[in-house]
XYZ file of C-alpha atoms in Angstrom:
647
model
C 79.585 192.268 1.415
C 78.755 193.621 -2.108
C 75.431 194.430 -3.723
C 75.629 191.150 -5.648
C 75.584 189.304 -2.369
C 72.266 190.816 -1.226
C 69.454 188.438 -0.215
C 71.627 185.380 -0.690
C 70.973 183.608 2.609
C 67.451 182.236 3.019
C 65.960 181.636 6.472
C 62.834 179.489 6.537
C 60.643 179.627 9.638
C 57.268 178.660 8.124
C 57.038 174.929 8.645
C 60.344 173.610 9.918
C 63.386 175.771 10.568
C 66.046 175.850 7.856
C 68.917 178.067 6.684
C 70.140 177.880 3.090
C 73.271 179.399 1.636
C 73.637 181.293 -1.672
C 73.909 178.040 -3.639
C 70.765 176.566 -2.091
C 72.632 174.149 0.167
C 71.290 173.626 3.692
C 73.435 175.052 6.493
C 73.634 172.714 9.459
C 72.917 174.667 12.657
C 73.856 172.594 15.686
C 71.711 172.943 18.796
C 68.092 173.898 19.414
C 68.748 177.243 21.104
C 71.049 178.611 18.363
C 68.236 177.863 15.897
C 65.740 179.559 18.185
C 68.077 182.547 18.508
C 68.129 183.032 14.718
C 64.349 182.642 14.588
C 63.849 185.346 17.232
C 66.087 187.739 15.305
C 64.319 186.945 12.030
C 60.925 187.848 13.492
C 62.003 190.862 15.582
C 61.540 194.460 14.365
C 64.530 195.390 12.249
C 65.803 191.798 12.639
C 67.499 193.001 15.805
C 67.160 192.275 19.505
C 68.911 193.194 22.735
C 71.175 190.667 24.415
C 69.079 191.055 27.551
C 65.856 190.012 25.833
C 67.504 187.122 23.975
C 68.910 185.799 27.231
C 65.524 186.221 28.935
C 63.652 184.382 26.177
C 66.038 181.427 25.965
C 67.502 181.042 29.467
C 64.927 182.566 31.815
C 65.510 179.829 34.396
C 69.135 180.885 34.959
C 70.730 183.749 36.826
C 71.645 186.804 34.741
C 75.347 186.008 34.508
C 74.691 182.359 33.610
C 72.156 183.395 30.965
C 74.626 185.845 29.400
C 77.295 183.156 29.381
C 74.937 180.712 27.649
C 74.131 183.376 25.060
C 77.838 183.890 24.350
C 78.299 180.140 23.873
C 75.323 179.969 21.501
C 76.722 182.884 19.489
C 80.109 181.224 19.212
C 78.438 178.044 17.949
C 76.393 180.022 15.407
C 79.435 181.835 14.040
C 81.145 178.502 13.405
C 78.093 177.012 11.691
C 77.410 180.107 9.588
C 81.004 180.608 8.520
C 80.391 179.116 5.063
C 77.661 181.638 4.120
C 79.325 184.862 5.166
C 78.866 187.208 8.060
C 75.083 187.568 8.415
C 75.236 188.405 12.145
C 76.001 191.910 13.412
C 77.172 191.672 17.005
C 77.347 194.772 19.181
C 77.927 195.239 22.883
C 74.229 195.191 23.819
C 72.499 194.006 20.642
C 72.606 191.217 18.123
C 71.156 191.633 14.627
C 70.784 189.857 11.320
C 72.273 191.716 8.394
C 69.000 192.592 6.658
C 70.797 193.330 3.364
C 71.889 189.748 2.825
C 69.082 187.594 4.234
C 65.621 186.674 3.004
C 63.010 185.453 5.503
C 59.930 183.592 4.283
C 57.634 184.816 7.079
C 58.403 188.467 6.288
C 57.688 187.937 2.591
C 54.504 186.036 3.508
C 53.259 189.005 5.550
C 54.125 191.449 2.768
C 52.222 189.478 0.111
C 49.225 189.065 2.411
C 49.015 192.795 3.026
C 49.032 193.714 -0.682
C 46.370 191.135 -1.546
C 48.549 188.543 -3.314
C 46.986 185.565 -1.567
C 47.993 182.850 -4.026
C 51.638 183.995 -3.979
C 51.583 184.096 -0.181
C 50.088 180.604 -0.143
C 53.121 179.261 -2.019
C 55.318 180.397 0.872
C 53.212 178.854 3.624
C 54.738 175.450 4.371
C 53.158 174.905 7.754
C 53.002 176.200 11.314
C 55.621 178.732 12.365
C 58.777 176.922 13.585
C 57.016 173.574 13.461
C 58.873 170.996 15.510
C 61.126 173.536 17.221
C 60.659 173.238 20.974
C 62.792 174.972 23.590
C 62.532 173.974 27.225
C 61.948 177.531 28.389
C 58.531 178.958 29.184
C 59.488 182.487 28.115
C 60.383 181.266 24.630
C 57.235 179.145 24.399
C 55.107 182.166 25.351
C 56.863 184.267 22.711
C 56.428 181.535 20.111
C 52.751 181.149 20.943
C 52.134 184.861 20.285
C 54.064 184.794 17.004
C 52.268 181.647 15.869
C 48.887 183.176 16.590
C 49.646 186.148 14.332
C 50.918 183.988 11.479
C 48.066 181.518 11.882
C 45.459 184.288 11.575
C 47.149 185.516 8.394
C 47.292 181.956 7.056
C 43.555 181.536 7.645
C 42.873 184.748 5.695
C 45.163 183.638 2.857
C 43.516 180.211 2.591
C 39.995 181.675 2.676
C 40.847 184.205 -0.043
C 42.585 181.616 -2.224
C 39.735 179.108 -1.919
C 37.460 181.541 -3.765
C 39.807 181.363 -6.774
C 39.678 177.562 -7.034
C 37.180 174.865 -7.910
C 36.793 171.097 -7.753
C 39.474 168.973 -6.116
C 41.875 171.918 -5.725
C 39.256 173.803 -3.727
C 38.568 170.781 -1.525
C 42.289 170.252 -0.897
C 42.809 173.841 0.165
C 39.672 173.785 2.323
C 41.087 170.750 4.156
C 44.334 172.634 4.721
C 42.327 175.571 6.096
C 40.591 173.269 8.557
C 43.940 171.909 9.752
C 44.958 175.439 10.791
C 42.244 175.471 13.478
C 40.096 172.311 13.706
C 37.796 173.992 16.269
C 36.905 176.813 13.885
C 33.372 176.076 12.742
C 33.541 178.486 9.788
C 36.348 176.371 8.297
C 34.181 173.269 8.542
C 31.438 175.098 6.622
C 33.848 176.107 3.872
C 34.949 172.476 3.461
C 31.332 171.280 3.476
C 30.498 173.792 0.733
C 33.537 172.792 -1.316
C 32.551 169.131 -1.128
C 28.937 169.870 -2.059
C 29.962 172.105 -4.977
C 32.145 169.280 -6.317
C 29.197 166.867 -6.200
C 30.462 165.046 -3.087
C 27.099 165.253 -1.275
C 27.669 162.284 1.042
C 31.133 163.495 2.045
C 29.701 166.962 2.728
C 27.022 165.522 5.028
C 29.591 163.352 6.802
C 31.813 166.398 7.316
C 28.908 168.160 9.044
C 28.464 165.147 11.348
C 32.198 165.178 12.118
C 31.980 168.904 12.892
C 28.955 168.365 15.149
C 30.665 165.536 17.053
C 33.860 167.584 17.493
C 32.014 170.656 18.822
C 30.089 168.554 21.327
C 33.161 166.631 22.454
C 35.611 169.540 22.702
C 33.406 172.529 23.553
C 30.122 171.069 24.718
C 28.125 173.095 22.169
C 25.913 172.423 19.169
C 26.672 173.657 15.628
C 25.644 177.210 14.817
C 22.318 177.717 13.000
C 24.160 178.565 9.776
C 25.874 175.177 9.827
C 22.593 173.374 10.443
C 20.902 175.336 7.655
C 23.742 174.400 5.298
C 23.387 170.724 6.238
C 19.623 170.818 5.637
C 20.065 172.503 2.264
C 22.594 169.933 1.090
C 20.551 167.036 2.485
C 17.435 168.246 0.644
C 18.884 169.560 -2.614
C 22.521 168.533 -2.760
C 23.523 172.185 -3.154
C 25.884 174.270 -1.037
C 25.364 177.760 0.256
C 24.305 180.463 -2.250
C 27.247 182.345 -3.721
C 26.101 185.709 -2.359
C 26.353 184.364 1.196
C 29.774 182.752 0.974
C 31.710 185.750 2.185
C 29.991 185.916 5.572
C 31.325 182.905 7.413
C 32.646 184.151 10.705
C 30.776 187.202 11.896
C 34.070 189.051 11.483
C 34.486 192.024 9.112
C 33.685 191.071 5.510
C 35.323 193.940 3.634
C 37.644 196.889 4.081
C 34.529 198.996 4.705
C 34.059 197.047 7.936
C 37.615 197.318 9.221
C 39.803 200.215 10.256
C 43.292 199.893 8.801
C 46.371 201.444 10.338
C 50.129 201.245 10.115
C 52.386 201.143 13.166
C 55.724 202.711 12.246
C 58.908 202.045 14.227
C 59.106 204.193 17.346
C 62.055 206.600 17.229
C 64.724 206.712 19.913
C 65.456 210.428 20.457
C 68.313 209.914 22.901
C 70.976 209.584 20.235
C 72.294 206.528 22.064
C 71.916 203.393 19.897
C 72.197 201.249 23.024
C 68.666 202.400 23.872
C 67.161 201.438 20.491
C 65.980 198.150 21.982
C 63.354 199.912 24.099
C 61.780 201.735 21.139
C 61.836 198.512 19.113
C 60.235 196.616 21.997
C 57.418 199.167 22.309
C 56.756 198.869 18.556
C 56.754 195.074 18.601
C 54.477 194.770 21.630
C 52.087 197.418 20.312
C 51.748 195.532 17.026
C 51.077 192.272 18.862
C 48.426 193.793 21.126
C 46.599 195.725 18.394
C 46.506 192.582 16.246
C 44.062 191.120 18.785
C 41.350 193.588 17.735
C 39.094 191.973 15.158
C 37.881 195.196 13.510
C 41.362 196.670 13.192
C 43.639 195.674 10.322
C 47.124 196.321 11.674
C 50.055 196.644 9.279
C 53.574 196.448 10.683
C 56.475 198.477 9.357
C 58.189 195.380 7.942
C 55.505 195.276 5.263
C 56.860 198.510 3.771
C 60.486 197.400 3.677
C 63.127 199.237 5.677
C 61.539 202.206 7.482
C 64.279 203.563 9.728
C 62.560 206.878 10.516
C 59.025 208.274 10.215
C 58.119 209.591 6.732
C 58.044 213.374 6.451
C 54.343 213.285 5.480
C 52.539 210.607 7.474
C 49.174 211.262 5.803
C 50.626 210.868 2.322
C 52.384 207.691 3.461
C 49.064 206.318 4.707
C 47.183 207.237 1.532
C 49.899 205.704 -0.640
C 49.504 202.387 1.171
C 45.696 202.503 1.293
C 45.486 202.948 5.074
C 42.982 204.829 7.221
C 45.434 205.865 9.947
C 49.148 205.916 10.741
C 50.668 205.632 14.225
C 54.126 206.885 15.022
C 55.885 207.328 18.322
C 59.013 208.684 19.959
C 60.960 207.631 23.009
C 62.899 210.198 25.046
C 65.134 209.239 27.965
C 66.297 211.281 30.928
C 68.459 210.185 33.854
C 65.867 207.983 35.525
C 62.702 208.505 33.470
C 61.401 207.650 30.023
C 58.671 209.440 28.058
C 56.875 207.792 25.129
C 54.919 210.132 22.848
C 52.384 208.685 20.409
C 50.232 210.260 17.728
C 47.495 208.981 15.431
C 47.194 210.622 11.998
C 44.136 210.432 9.725
C 45.500 209.490 6.295
C 42.535 211.013 4.465
C 42.390 214.427 6.130
C 45.944 214.695 7.440
C 44.601 215.646 10.870
C 46.308 214.551 14.072
C 43.202 212.968 15.604
C 44.897 211.891 18.815
C 48.217 212.415 20.571
C 49.417 211.696 24.072
C 52.527 210.955 26.097
C 53.282 208.438 28.824
C 55.904 208.998 31.533
C 57.400 206.303 33.753
C 60.217 205.930 36.269
C 62.975 203.605 35.061
C 62.949 201.161 37.976
C 62.432 197.973 35.930
C 62.762 198.522 32.187
C 60.690 195.496 31.148
C 57.897 196.374 33.570
C 57.960 199.969 32.319
C 57.697 198.769 28.717
C 54.736 196.577 29.605
C 52.946 199.380 31.468
C 53.410 201.857 28.639
C 52.178 199.424 25.993
C 49.088 198.718 28.100
C 48.367 202.428 28.482
C 48.946 203.158 24.781
C 46.707 200.293 23.634
C 43.898 201.363 25.927
C 43.999 205.045 24.947
C 44.606 204.324 21.273
C 41.748 201.873 20.753
C 39.429 204.152 22.733
C 40.159 207.101 20.419
C 40.517 205.089 17.213
C 36.859 204.082 17.130
C 35.683 207.678 17.384
C 38.095 208.842 14.684
C 37.108 205.969 12.392
C 33.416 206.745 12.849
C 33.957 210.419 11.960
C 36.030 209.425 8.944
C 33.399 207.052 7.568
C 30.566 209.524 7.978
C 32.462 211.905 5.693
C 32.868 209.186 3.039
C 29.675 208.422 1.057
C 31.072 205.041 -0.005
C 31.305 203.804 3.591
C 28.898 205.962 5.594
C 26.038 203.499 5.155
C 27.847 200.346 6.248
C 26.907 198.361 9.320
C 30.360 199.080 10.744
C 29.799 202.851 10.487
C 26.438 202.630 12.269
C 28.131 200.476 14.901
C 30.899 203.046 15.443
C 28.333 205.841 15.751
C 26.479 203.801 18.355
C 29.705 203.284 20.289
C 30.357 207.040 20.285
C 26.821 207.809 21.493
C 27.148 205.261 24.286
C 30.415 206.757 25.479
C 28.717 210.159 25.577
C 26.015 208.699 27.834
C 23.279 208.795 25.143
C 21.872 205.352 25.824
C 18.643 205.567 23.813
C 20.346 207.059 20.745
C 23.102 204.451 20.938
C 20.602 201.579 20.887
C 18.859 203.061 17.840
C 22.172 203.331 15.968
C 23.233 199.804 16.891
C 19.883 198.386 15.791
C 20.403 200.192 12.484
C 23.732 198.360 12.132
C 21.961 195.034 12.660
C 19.314 196.049 10.132
C 21.962 196.803 7.483
C 23.728 193.491 8.211
C 21.536 190.914 9.995
C 24.592 188.661 10.462
C 26.652 191.301 12.293
C 27.386 189.546 15.598
C 28.752 192.631 17.351
C 25.610 194.665 16.654
C 23.364 191.952 18.118
C 25.619 191.616 21.174
C 25.702 195.371 21.788
C 21.943 195.752 21.374
C 21.438 192.857 23.803
C 23.563 194.692 26.353
C 21.480 197.875 26.011
C 18.295 195.896 26.607
C 19.795 194.083 29.605
C 21.028 197.332 31.117
C 17.592 198.811 30.391
C 16.308 196.846 33.367
C 18.456 199.172 35.505
C 18.315 202.417 33.538
C 14.690 202.039 32.402
C 15.710 204.048 29.320
C 13.990 201.656 26.902
C 10.592 202.160 28.515
C 10.071 198.391 28.613
C 9.198 196.201 31.563
C 11.722 193.798 33.030
C 10.242 190.733 31.358
C 10.455 192.331 27.915
C 13.964 193.725 28.432
C 15.075 190.284 29.585
C 13.478 188.623 26.566
C 15.081 191.032 24.104
C 18.462 190.799 25.823
C 18.515 187.002 25.898
C 17.372 186.662 22.281
C 19.959 189.193 21.131
C 22.921 187.652 22.898
C 22.006 184.136 21.809
C 21.826 185.413 18.227
C 25.233 187.095 18.570
C 26.872 183.985 20.023
C 25.370 181.816 17.290
C 27.023 184.106 14.725
C 30.429 184.439 16.389
C 31.409 183.067 19.785
C 35.122 183.823 19.325
C 35.025 187.649 19.107
C 36.206 189.238 22.403
C 33.687 192.072 21.995
C 30.812 189.594 21.704
C 32.148 187.609 24.656
C 32.494 190.560 27.015
C 29.048 191.891 26.093
C 27.694 188.391 26.720
C 29.286 188.482 30.159
C 27.445 191.695 31.041
C 24.147 190.510 29.577
C 24.147 187.268 31.561
C 25.241 189.099 34.697
C 22.376 191.588 34.354
C 19.951 188.753 33.624
C 20.800 187.345 37.058
C 23.351 184.719 35.985
C 26.613 186.108 37.432
C 28.589 182.848 37.249
C 27.816 182.497 33.534
C 28.738 186.144 33.117
C 32.114 185.577 34.759
C 32.819 182.620 32.462
C 32.327 184.787 29.367
C 34.330 187.650 30.915
C 37.277 185.323 31.486
C 37.062 184.075 27.893
C 37.166 187.670 26.595
C 40.086 188.554 28.897
C 42.125 185.615 27.614
C 41.945 187.085 24.119
C 42.302 190.834 24.837
C 43.916 191.118 28.287
C 44.824 194.819 27.933
C 41.438 196.084 26.739
C 40.090 198.580 29.292
C 36.435 197.700 28.641
C 37.119 194.007 29.110
C 39.015 194.727 32.324
C 36.009 196.674 33.651
C 33.552 193.920 32.780
C 35.825 191.193 34.145
C 36.341 193.124 37.370
C 32.626 193.742 37.856
C 31.820 190.050 37.325
C 34.487 189.078 39.856
C 32.988 191.449 42.421
C 29.476 190.123 41.847
C 30.766 186.558 42.237
C 32.386 187.243 45.618
C 35.963 188.180 44.600
C 35.455 191.803 45.551
C 38.979 193.054 46.292
C 40.435 191.497 43.140
C 37.608 192.894 41.040
C 37.915 196.441 42.392
C 41.665 196.371 41.725
C 41.005 195.356 38.133
C 38.563 198.242 37.622
C 40.950 200.761 39.105
C 43.668 199.474 36.791
C 41.373 199.897 33.779
C 40.512 203.483 34.689
C 44.179 204.268 35.297
C 44.848 203.079 31.731
C 42.033 205.239 30.352
C 41.871 208.584 32.218
C 39.109 209.851 29.899
C 36.893 206.914 30.729
C 33.222 206.848 29.711
C 30.542 207.324 32.403
C 29.850 203.578 32.512
C 33.367 202.928 33.849
C 32.823 205.207 36.845
C 29.297 203.940 37.480
C 30.630 200.381 37.570
C 33.527 201.377 39.833
C 31.022 203.031 42.183
C 28.986 199.825 42.416
C 32.082 197.737 43.084
C 33.360 200.029 45.809
C 29.982 199.758 47.510
C 30.371 195.976 47.474
C 33.568 196.245 49.543
C 32.123 198.818 51.946
C 33.988 201.816 50.531
C 30.958 204.100 50.530
C 32.900 207.356 50.245
C 34.869 205.891 47.323
C 31.596 204.831 45.724
C 30.371 208.432 45.768
C 33.724 209.758 44.557
C 33.495 207.537 41.475
C 30.034 208.928 40.663
C 31.384 212.451 41.086
C 33.474 211.869 37.934
C 30.306 211.682 35.808
C 29.352 215.110 34.499
C 25.788 214.448 33.354
C 24.318 211.704 35.500
C 21.384 209.669 34.270
C 18.489 208.895 36.599
C 20.020 205.483 37.300
C 23.386 207.007 38.206
C 21.728 209.583 40.478
C 19.719 206.913 42.296
C 22.877 204.785 42.619
C 24.030 207.378 45.148
C 21.243 206.393 47.548
C 22.763 203.227 49.137
C 26.267 204.676 49.836
C 24.780 207.933 51.160
C 22.458 205.974 53.460
C 25.320 203.799 54.689
C 27.314 206.933 55.525
C 24.378 208.250 57.575
C 23.620 211.042 55.096
C 19.958 210.096 55.011
C 18.590 213.540 54.148
C 20.690 213.618 50.965
C 19.634 210.082 50.055
C 15.933 210.867 50.563
C 16.252 214.098 48.569
C 17.485 212.095 45.571
C 14.521 209.742 45.941
C 12.092 212.664 46.113
C 13.652 214.313 43.042
C 13.827 211.171 40.921
C 12.260 211.511 37.490
C 8.541 210.682 37.386
C 8.084 207.088 36.326
C 11.524 205.947 37.484
C 10.865 202.799 39.543
C 13.374 202.777 42.412
C 12.120 199.421 43.754
C 12.788 197.851 40.368
C 16.232 199.469 40.340
C 17.039 198.012 43.776
C 15.783 194.584 42.715
C 18.158 194.583 39.748
C 21.098 194.997 42.122
C 19.809 192.055 44.110
C 19.849 189.664 41.185
C 23.393 190.412 39.967
C 24.816 189.090 43.253
C 25.955 185.475 43.406
C 26.079 185.581 47.231
C 22.944 186.225 49.344
C 24.892 188.395 51.788
C 25.941 190.740 48.970
C 22.346 191.030 47.771
C 21.219 191.825 51.305
C 23.958 194.465 51.571
C 22.456 196.348 48.622
C 18.887 196.067 49.846
C 19.926 197.301 53.290
C 21.271 200.507 51.748
C 17.951 201.190 50.015
C 15.935 200.281 53.137
C 17.919 202.754 55.255
C 16.786 205.452 52.850
C 13.161 204.433 53.246
C 12.668 202.228 50.165
C 10.505 199.188 51.013
C 12.412 196.361 49.324
């Protein structure tokens, strides 16, 4: 293959699947699974994948030997079909790759253009849903395809929204309709179409589109349109005008500018073993880490494919990050021993050059796929936990971003994790003041008020804390009911308001979107416990804390409560022992397990030493109302009664 032959074979995966030769002629690929095999390679890191994973994705219902045989047959078929366009497949003993020097893949180019802000060029490449019409009768492949489609679909939504701002009239309406087709349940897309119709003078069509949106939301989700949609309808109905131009960039409650996102690059993890047969594991870690981090709404994740071929980490990671306009760079290394693997990860601040976080993760090599999954879960949990703190510090140093709502939000998160509840609420309310449409700030403030019924840190009575909490979470959900952060805070708010079943429903919705997030695991587990699924819930909490060994005090306080539910009173106290500076609420939480263990003098001493003004009866009553089952509520009250509290 010569240099003149480079990039001669085109693989299209956006819309339908198609392979074209150097002369533009379509190459006929026979069979669904050979097509799927090429598609997997095209979208894999380095355009390469292990035989084991390919067989698992396409023939998971067959025994190992049968699956490998089917893969060999598919490869033989592909070689025959691709014979006319040259040798674009590199076949090794354990891996199969596309020759990256002589293929061009539309999805890769689409991602590259999106990252560098060339929305209109990217739009020209988007021909429809990823691998539209390609269906393989294998659940593993369908799960893989669903994840890949979600990533591309989110990029396509961003590209359409950005491009719509550059257009007017019929072109704007046409593109707005295409945006709506990407996710018909996305209310923000309906608003954009309504505005486009109104701006073009199509008042009646705009009003009808609102009615169609309202009917769809009621039919599919059982909800009413958000207040912003209703306000838009009223404005058009009364004046014929759409939304003011200065409000058009705030449609989803998601970050509105780079000042409200943290950007980072994930570089390919390096295999230090020197054995190329083990490259697949490093590539798998990279791919899974990218997919999991992409779930976080306030993190803009850039994969290594955006920068072209990056076979090894740059010598100066900070300079690399600055050159590409990124806040942080992640790089990792994989080292194998006889029966163990260690993955080391570090996070570098592009602006200061500091290594703001580094850690390693060791696992026994019993089941390589399970090990990969465990390590990715641990990395995601630790990384996202530390990333917020580093991003907050970075923005405070930068006068151009230190006053944004996102910066105030990050500072509030840091204060909360340090156990400074009152300070955290003040910072979060500042974020909402800077941006009244910031859904996350309203949701977080609502949680602080709801928890204030327990902690009594706000100095408000229960009725007022409940009122503030309910108003705040309803405001947050009206702004954005798709953000996992908003959903999991809603779950805690409704739980603490005495509606545990509603809380569990929101916790499950958040977990479906970010299943590896340690905070979401804690909230989900607590809701399960309060709804009667105690053993499952405790297991979920213990898993979350295992993922995040430097957990905030709230994790251990919640674990303590859950262990009490299942009668593990000693374990309840052990969890509280992990908190260095206990609040009054956390100190008083020791009373029920101590009483149940017969250590009444210790329990009564805590009651006697409680801060003046701390209402222990109110505290006990709050535990009563988070329980869906009467017997669980009685269990809590019994612990307080044994210690002499009349509840």
